Tab-separated table of C-alpha atoms in Angstrom:
chain	number	residue	atom	x	y	z
A	42	UNK	CA	0.000	0.000	0.000
A	43	UNK	CA	1.286	3.466	-0.756
A	44	UNK	CA	2.472	5.587	2.139
A	45	UNK	CA	0.459	8.511	0.867
A	46	UNK	CA	-3.092	8.344	-0.450
A	47	UNK	CA	-4.919	10.806	-2.635
A	48	UNK	CA	-8.303	12.445	-2.611
A	49	UNK	CA	-9.307	15.847	-1.294
A	50	UNK	CA	-12.534	17.417	-0.069
A	51	UNK	CA	-10.869	20.509	1.363
A	52	UNK	CA	-12.395	23.857	0.529
A	53	UNK	CA	-9.811	26.575	0.096
A	54	UNK	CA	-12.011	29.630	-0.032
A	55	UNK	CA	-11.487	32.714	-2.101
A	56	UNK	CA	-10.689	34.723	1.021
A	57	UNK	CA	-7.689	32.555	1.898
A	58	UNK	CA	-6.355	32.496	-1.689
A	59	UNK	CA	-7.221	35.811	-3.216
A	60	UNK	CA	-4.224	36.145	-5.534
A	61	UNK	CA	-0.986	34.557	-6.665
A	62	UNK	CA	0.968	36.441	-3.992
A	63	UNK	CA	0.457	33.548	-1.550
A	64	UNK	CA	2.355	31.253	-3.923
A	65	UNK	CA	5.499	33.275	-4.625
A	66	UNK	CA	8.348	33.809	-2.144
A	67	UNK	CA	8.798	37.368	-3.393
A	68	UNK	CA	7.348	40.621	-2.202
A	69	UNK	CA	5.407	41.757	-5.263
A	70	UNK	CA	3.595	39.642	-7.855
A	71	UNK	CA	1.217	40.969	-10.447
A	72	UNK	CA	-1.905	38.770	-10.272
A	73	UNK	CA	-4.036	38.071	-13.338
A	74	UNK	CA	-7.360	39.901	-13.290
A	75	UNK	CA	-9.467	36.717	-13.420
A	76	UNK	CA	-9.713	34.650	-10.228
A	77	UNK	CA	-11.522	31.329	-9.947
A	78	UNK	CA	-11.359	27.787	-8.732
A	79	UNK	CA	-7.692	27.370	-9.746
A	80	UNK	CA	-6.660	29.761	-6.987
A	81	UNK	CA	-8.236	27.523	-4.354
A	82	UNK	CA	-5.913	24.590	-5.024
A	83	UNK	CA	-2.598	25.623	-3.442
A	84	UNK	CA	-1.364	27.939	-0.735
A	85	UNK	CA	1.815	29.005	0.968
A	86	UNK	CA	2.378	28.353	4.672
A	87	UNK	CA	3.496	31.440	6.573
A	88	UNK	CA	2.960	30.378	10.215
A	89	UNK	CA	3.796	27.099	12.014
A	90	UNK	CA	0.216	26.717	13.232
A	91	UNK	CA	-0.966	26.439	9.612
A	92	UNK	CA	1.044	23.216	9.239
A	93	UNK	CA	-0.520	21.615	12.305
A	94	UNK	CA	-3.860	21.115	10.546
A	95	UNK	CA	-2.411	19.240	7.578
A	96	UNK	CA	-4.105	15.960	6.681
A	97	UNK	CA	-1.436	13.912	4.808
A	98	UNK	CA	-4.124	11.708	3.275
A	99	UNK	CA	-5.710	14.674	1.534
A	100	UNK	CA	-2.874	17.137	1.037
A	101	UNK	CA	0.909	17.298	0.823
A	102	UNK	CA	3.289	19.764	2.458
A	103	UNK	CA	6.507	20.574	0.624
A	104	UNK	CA	9.466	22.762	1.508
A	105	UNK	CA	11.290	24.284	-1.445
A	106	UNK	CA	14.392	26.257	-0.551
A	107	UNK	CA	13.005	27.059	2.914
A	108	UNK	CA	9.544	28.110	1.659
A	109	UNK	CA	6.625	25.853	2.634
A	110	UNK	CA	3.594	25.127	0.477
A	111	UNK	CA	0.468	23.069	0.947
A	112	UNK	CA	-1.277	21.367	-1.971
A	113	UNK	CA	-4.265	19.009	-2.090
A	114	UNK	CA	-3.431	15.724	-3.768
A	115	UNK	CA	-6.330	16.396	-6.132
A	116	UNK	CA	-4.372	19.349	-7.548
A	117	UNK	CA	-1.523	17.030	-8.537
A	118	UNK	CA	-3.789	14.350	-9.995
A	119	UNK	CA	-4.041	16.408	-13.183
A	120	UNK	CA	-0.234	16.246	-13.609
A	121	UNK	CA	0.639	12.536	-13.189
A	122	UNK	CA	4.058	12.939	-14.843
A	123	UNK	CA	5.190	15.654	-12.410
A	124	UNK	CA	7.670	14.935	-9.635
A	125	UNK	CA	5.226	15.984	-6.921
A	126	UNK	CA	2.466	13.731	-8.210
A	127	UNK	CA	4.786	10.713	-8.096
A	128	UNK	CA	5.239	11.229	-4.352
A	129	UNK	CA	1.677	10.019	-3.868
A	130	UNK	CA	2.520	6.485	-4.989
A	131	UNK	CA	5.732	6.015	-2.991
A	132	UNK	CA	5.579	2.935	-0.765
A	133	UNK	CA	8.960	3.231	0.989
A	134	UNK	CA	11.397	5.818	2.231
A	135	UNK	CA	13.878	4.788	-0.478
A	136	UNK	CA	11.363	5.630	-3.199
A	137	UNK	CA	10.670	9.007	-1.561
A	138	UNK	CA	14.415	9.737	-1.376
A	139	UNK	CA	14.651	9.298	-5.139
A	140	UNK	CA	12.180	12.134	-5.699
A	141	UNK	CA	13.127	14.672	-3.011
A	142	UNK	CA	16.233	15.706	-1.073
A	143	UNK	CA	14.869	14.899	2.380
A	144	UNK	CA	11.720	13.783	4.168
A	145	UNK	CA	10.521	14.379	7.736
A	146	UNK	CA	8.491	11.367	8.859
A	147	UNK	CA	7.149	13.200	11.927
A	148	UNK	CA	5.634	16.127	10.029
A	149	UNK	CA	5.441	14.288	6.672
A	150	UNK	CA	7.142	17.236	5.016
A	151	UNK	CA	9.045	16.852	1.749
A	152	UNK	CA	12.189	18.947	1.290
A	153	UNK	CA	13.544	20.101	-2.081
A	154	UNK	CA	16.815	21.985	-2.423
A	155	UNK	CA	15.683	24.010	-5.438
A	156	UNK	CA	15.106	27.636	-6.399
A	157	UNK	CA	11.973	28.822	-4.532
A	158	UNK	CA	11.423	31.698	-6.968
A	159	UNK	CA	11.267	29.405	-9.987
A	160	UNK	CA	9.075	26.956	-8.105
A	161	UNK	CA	6.613	29.745	-7.340
A	162	UNK	CA	5.962	30.079	-11.069
A	163	UNK	CA	5.634	26.317	-11.442
A	164	UNK	CA	3.244	26.116	-8.501
A	165	UNK	CA	1.084	28.813	-10.014
A	166	UNK	CA	0.819	26.580	-13.081
A	167	UNK	CA	-0.183	23.575	-10.976
A	168	UNK	CA	-2.814	25.662	-9.216
A	169	UNK	CA	-4.011	28.003	-11.949
A	170	UNK	CA	-3.135	26.156	-15.149
A	171	UNK	CA	-1.001	28.966	-16.600
A	172	UNK	CA	2.770	28.810	-16.847
A	173	UNK	CA	4.537	32.120	-17.378
A	174	UNK	CA	8.179	33.167	-17.612
A	175	UNK	CA	9.016	36.393	-15.814
A	176	UNK	CA	11.131	39.003	-17.568
A	177	UNK	CA	14.010	38.879	-15.059
A	178	UNK	CA	14.122	35.077	-14.955
A	179	UNK	CA	16.985	33.226	-16.619
A	180	UNK	CA	15.362	31.195	-19.381
A	181	UNK	CA	17.935	28.392	-19.295
A	182	UNK	CA	17.734	28.062	-15.509
A	183	UNK	CA	13.945	28.028	-15.671
A	184	UNK	CA	14.028	25.314	-18.335
A	185	UNK	CA	16.194	23.211	-16.040
A	186	UNK	CA	13.658	23.715	-13.241
A	187	UNK	CA	10.804	22.648	-15.529
A	188	UNK	CA	12.596	19.444	-16.410
A	189	UNK	CA	13.370	18.732	-12.758
A	190	UNK	CA	9.735	19.111	-11.683
A	191	UNK	CA	8.493	17.110	-14.669
A	192	UNK	CA	6.679	19.965	-16.434
A	193	UNK	CA	6.729	20.179	-20.223
A	194	UNK	CA	8.047	23.482	-21.598
A	195	UNK	CA	5.208	23.361	-24.115
A	196	UNK	CA	2.918	24.224	-21.189
A	197	UNK	CA	4.253	27.782	-21.272
A	198	UNK	CA	2.049	30.539	-22.586
A	199	UNK	CA	2.694	31.292	-26.268
A	200	UNK	CA	4.569	34.540	-25.647
A	201	UNK	CA	6.707	32.965	-22.929
A	202	UNK	CA	7.365	29.880	-25.031
A	203	UNK	CA	8.594	32.086	-27.907
A	204	UNK	CA	10.847	33.939	-25.480
A	205	UNK	CA	12.256	30.681	-24.148
A	206	UNK	CA	12.791	29.333	-27.663
A	207	UNK	CA	14.544	32.577	-28.663
A	208	UNK	CA	16.845	32.380	-25.639
A	209	UNK	CA	17.693	28.778	-26.463
A	210	UNK	CA	18.555	29.740	-30.037
A	211	UNK	CA	20.778	32.583	-28.812
A	212	UNK	CA	22.499	30.241	-26.374
A	213	UNK	CA	23.004	27.660	-29.125
A	214	UNK	CA	24.583	30.299	-31.402
A	215	UNK	CA	26.913	31.522	-28.647
A	216	UNK	CA	27.906	27.966	-27.832
A	217	UNK	CA	28.494	27.213	-31.512
A	218	UNK	CA	30.744	30.275	-31.851
A	219	UNK	CA	32.717	29.232	-28.773
A	220	UNK	CA	33.134	25.723	-30.136
A	221	UNK	CA	34.280	27.087	-33.515
A	222	UNK	CA	36.781	29.398	-31.767
A	223	UNK	CA	38.123	26.530	-29.695
A	224	UNK	CA	38.302	24.335	-32.776
A	225	UNK	CA	40.260	27.041	-34.642
A	226	UNK	CA	42.708	27.367	-31.762
A	227	UNK	CA	43.100	23.609	-31.555
A	228	UNK	CA	43.659	23.382	-35.317
A	229	UNK	CA	46.336	26.109	-35.142
A	230	UNK	CA	48.124	24.282	-32.341
A	231	UNK	CA	47.913	21.027	-34.260
A	232	UNK	CA	49.326	22.695	-37.374
A	233	UNK	CA	52.281	24.085	-35.421
A	234	UNK	CA	52.881	20.710	-33.822
A	235	UNK	CA	52.544	19.082	-37.234
A	236	UNK	CA	55.120	21.434	-38.807
A	237	UNK	CA	57.575	20.837	-35.984
A	238	UNK	CA	56.976	17.112	-36.201
A	239	UNK	CA	57.579	17.093	-39.945
A	240	UNK	CA	60.835	19.047	-39.507
A	241	UNK	CA	62.100	16.690	-36.802
A	242	UNK	CA	61.133	13.685	-38.916
A	243	UNK	CA	63.066	14.999	-41.925
A	244	UNK	CA	66.055	15.829	-39.728
A	245	UNK	CA	66.027	12.312	-38.256
A	246	UNK	CA	65.845	10.736	-41.716
A	247	UNK	CA	68.687	12.959	-42.922
A	248	UNK	CA	70.933	11.835	-40.057
A	249	UNK	CA	69.970	8.168	-39.870
A	250	UNK	CA	69.185	7.385	-43.516
A	251	UNK	CA	71.524	8.906	-46.140
A	252	UNK	CA	69.387	7.406	-48.896
A	253	UNK	CA	66.369	9.463	-47.820
A	254	UNK	CA	67.291	12.271	-50.199
A	255	UNK	CA	69.848	14.898	-51.192
A	256	UNK	CA	70.118	16.433	-47.680
A	257	UNK	CA	70.879	12.990	-46.264
A	258	UNK	CA	73.585	12.339	-48.848
A	259	UNK	CA	75.206	15.766	-48.255
A	260	UNK	CA	75.196	15.215	-44.508
A	261	UNK	CA	76.720	11.761	-44.943
A	262	UNK	CA	79.508	13.145	-47.167
A	263	UNK	CA	80.303	15.935	-44.727
A	264	UNK	CA	80.375	13.452	-41.857
A	265	UNK	CA	82.788	11.156	-43.745
A	266	UNK	CA	84.993	14.124	-44.694
A	267	UNK	CA	85.142	15.336	-41.114
A	268	UNK	CA	86.022	11.883	-39.799
A	269	UNK	CA	88.690	11.439	-42.492
A	270	UNK	CA	90.244	14.831	-41.759
A	271	UNK	CA	90.397	14.062	-38.063
A	272	UNK	CA	91.984	10.671	-38.677
A	273	UNK	CA	94.638	12.122	-41.036
A	274	UNK	CA	95.516	14.846	-38.535
A	275	UNK	CA	96.039	12.283	-35.802
A	276	UNK	CA	98.188	10.098	-38.059
A	277	UNK	CA	100.356	13.004	-39.211
A	278	UNK	CA	100.912	14.211	-35.663
A	279	UNK	CA	102.414	10.826	-34.732
A	280	UNK	CA	105.074	10.746	-37.550
A	281	UNK	CA	108.719	10.689	-36.128
A	282	UNK	CA	110.131	13.360	-38.458
A	283	UNK	CA	107.349	15.776	-37.589
A	284	UNK	CA	107.798	15.142	-33.877
A	285	UNK	CA	111.598	15.739	-34.178
A	286	UNK	CA	110.988	19.083	-35.870
A	287	UNK	CA	108.558	20.030	-33.159
A	288	UNK	CA	111.117	19.111	-30.462
A	289	UNK	CA	113.861	21.203	-32.131
A	290	UNK	CA	111.532	24.120	-32.404
A	291	UNK	CA	110.739	23.900	-28.713
A	292	UNK	CA	114.475	23.776	-27.759
A	293	UNK	CA	115.289	26.808	-29.901
A	294	UNK	CA	112.506	28.682	-28.261
A	295	UNK	CA	113.914	28.000	-24.807
A	296	UNK	CA	117.435	29.144	-25.819
A	297	UNK	CA	116.117	32.341	-27.282
A	298	UNK	CA	114.356	33.186	-24.043
């Protein structure tokens, strides 16, 4: 049997949920002009005594970034693919831990270490059925939040969806330019390394393989000539007549001094 069961007959009146300001952890939120049943399906908890009356069989209490909210399970039934809706069917603590960051068994409170501002917009969608992207909100960060909570980006209002799509295109272009720049730098480094490698390879062939080409043959001839000259000089310096002349020259030098 699941730990948590659904169903809700709670009546969140218009007086307790008069606008979207009870959903957002920010000071000022512009509420849509039309208010109806959607605004009776979720509320924010401001005082500890509000959490004491929670019936876990009918509603769920979540804590997102230190901000507490209370939602009837019936609100989440319309979004079965969402992360919050999946909590309803968890049958063990291990399954709960896979969906949230922590869970208090005493208060039956689910903890999520996420951005409370972004979640306020998502919660307004769960309660009111409209998903909007605020002007000062990072589109890429908000998209990541949507994917975490299991909300399709196609649920955004048309104007907000176009804005998100435009931001994604801009990000893709910037990323493509960065990749091209990095690729150009890498290609330049590879070309320099390739030129140096080719030079060292030719130099090695010239030294080790005289038959590799004209430079190898010239180097081989010069090497043989140098070795032959050195050998002849050593042989000549050991001839007796030459050594006798050198000795006489040294003796004459001493007498002169």
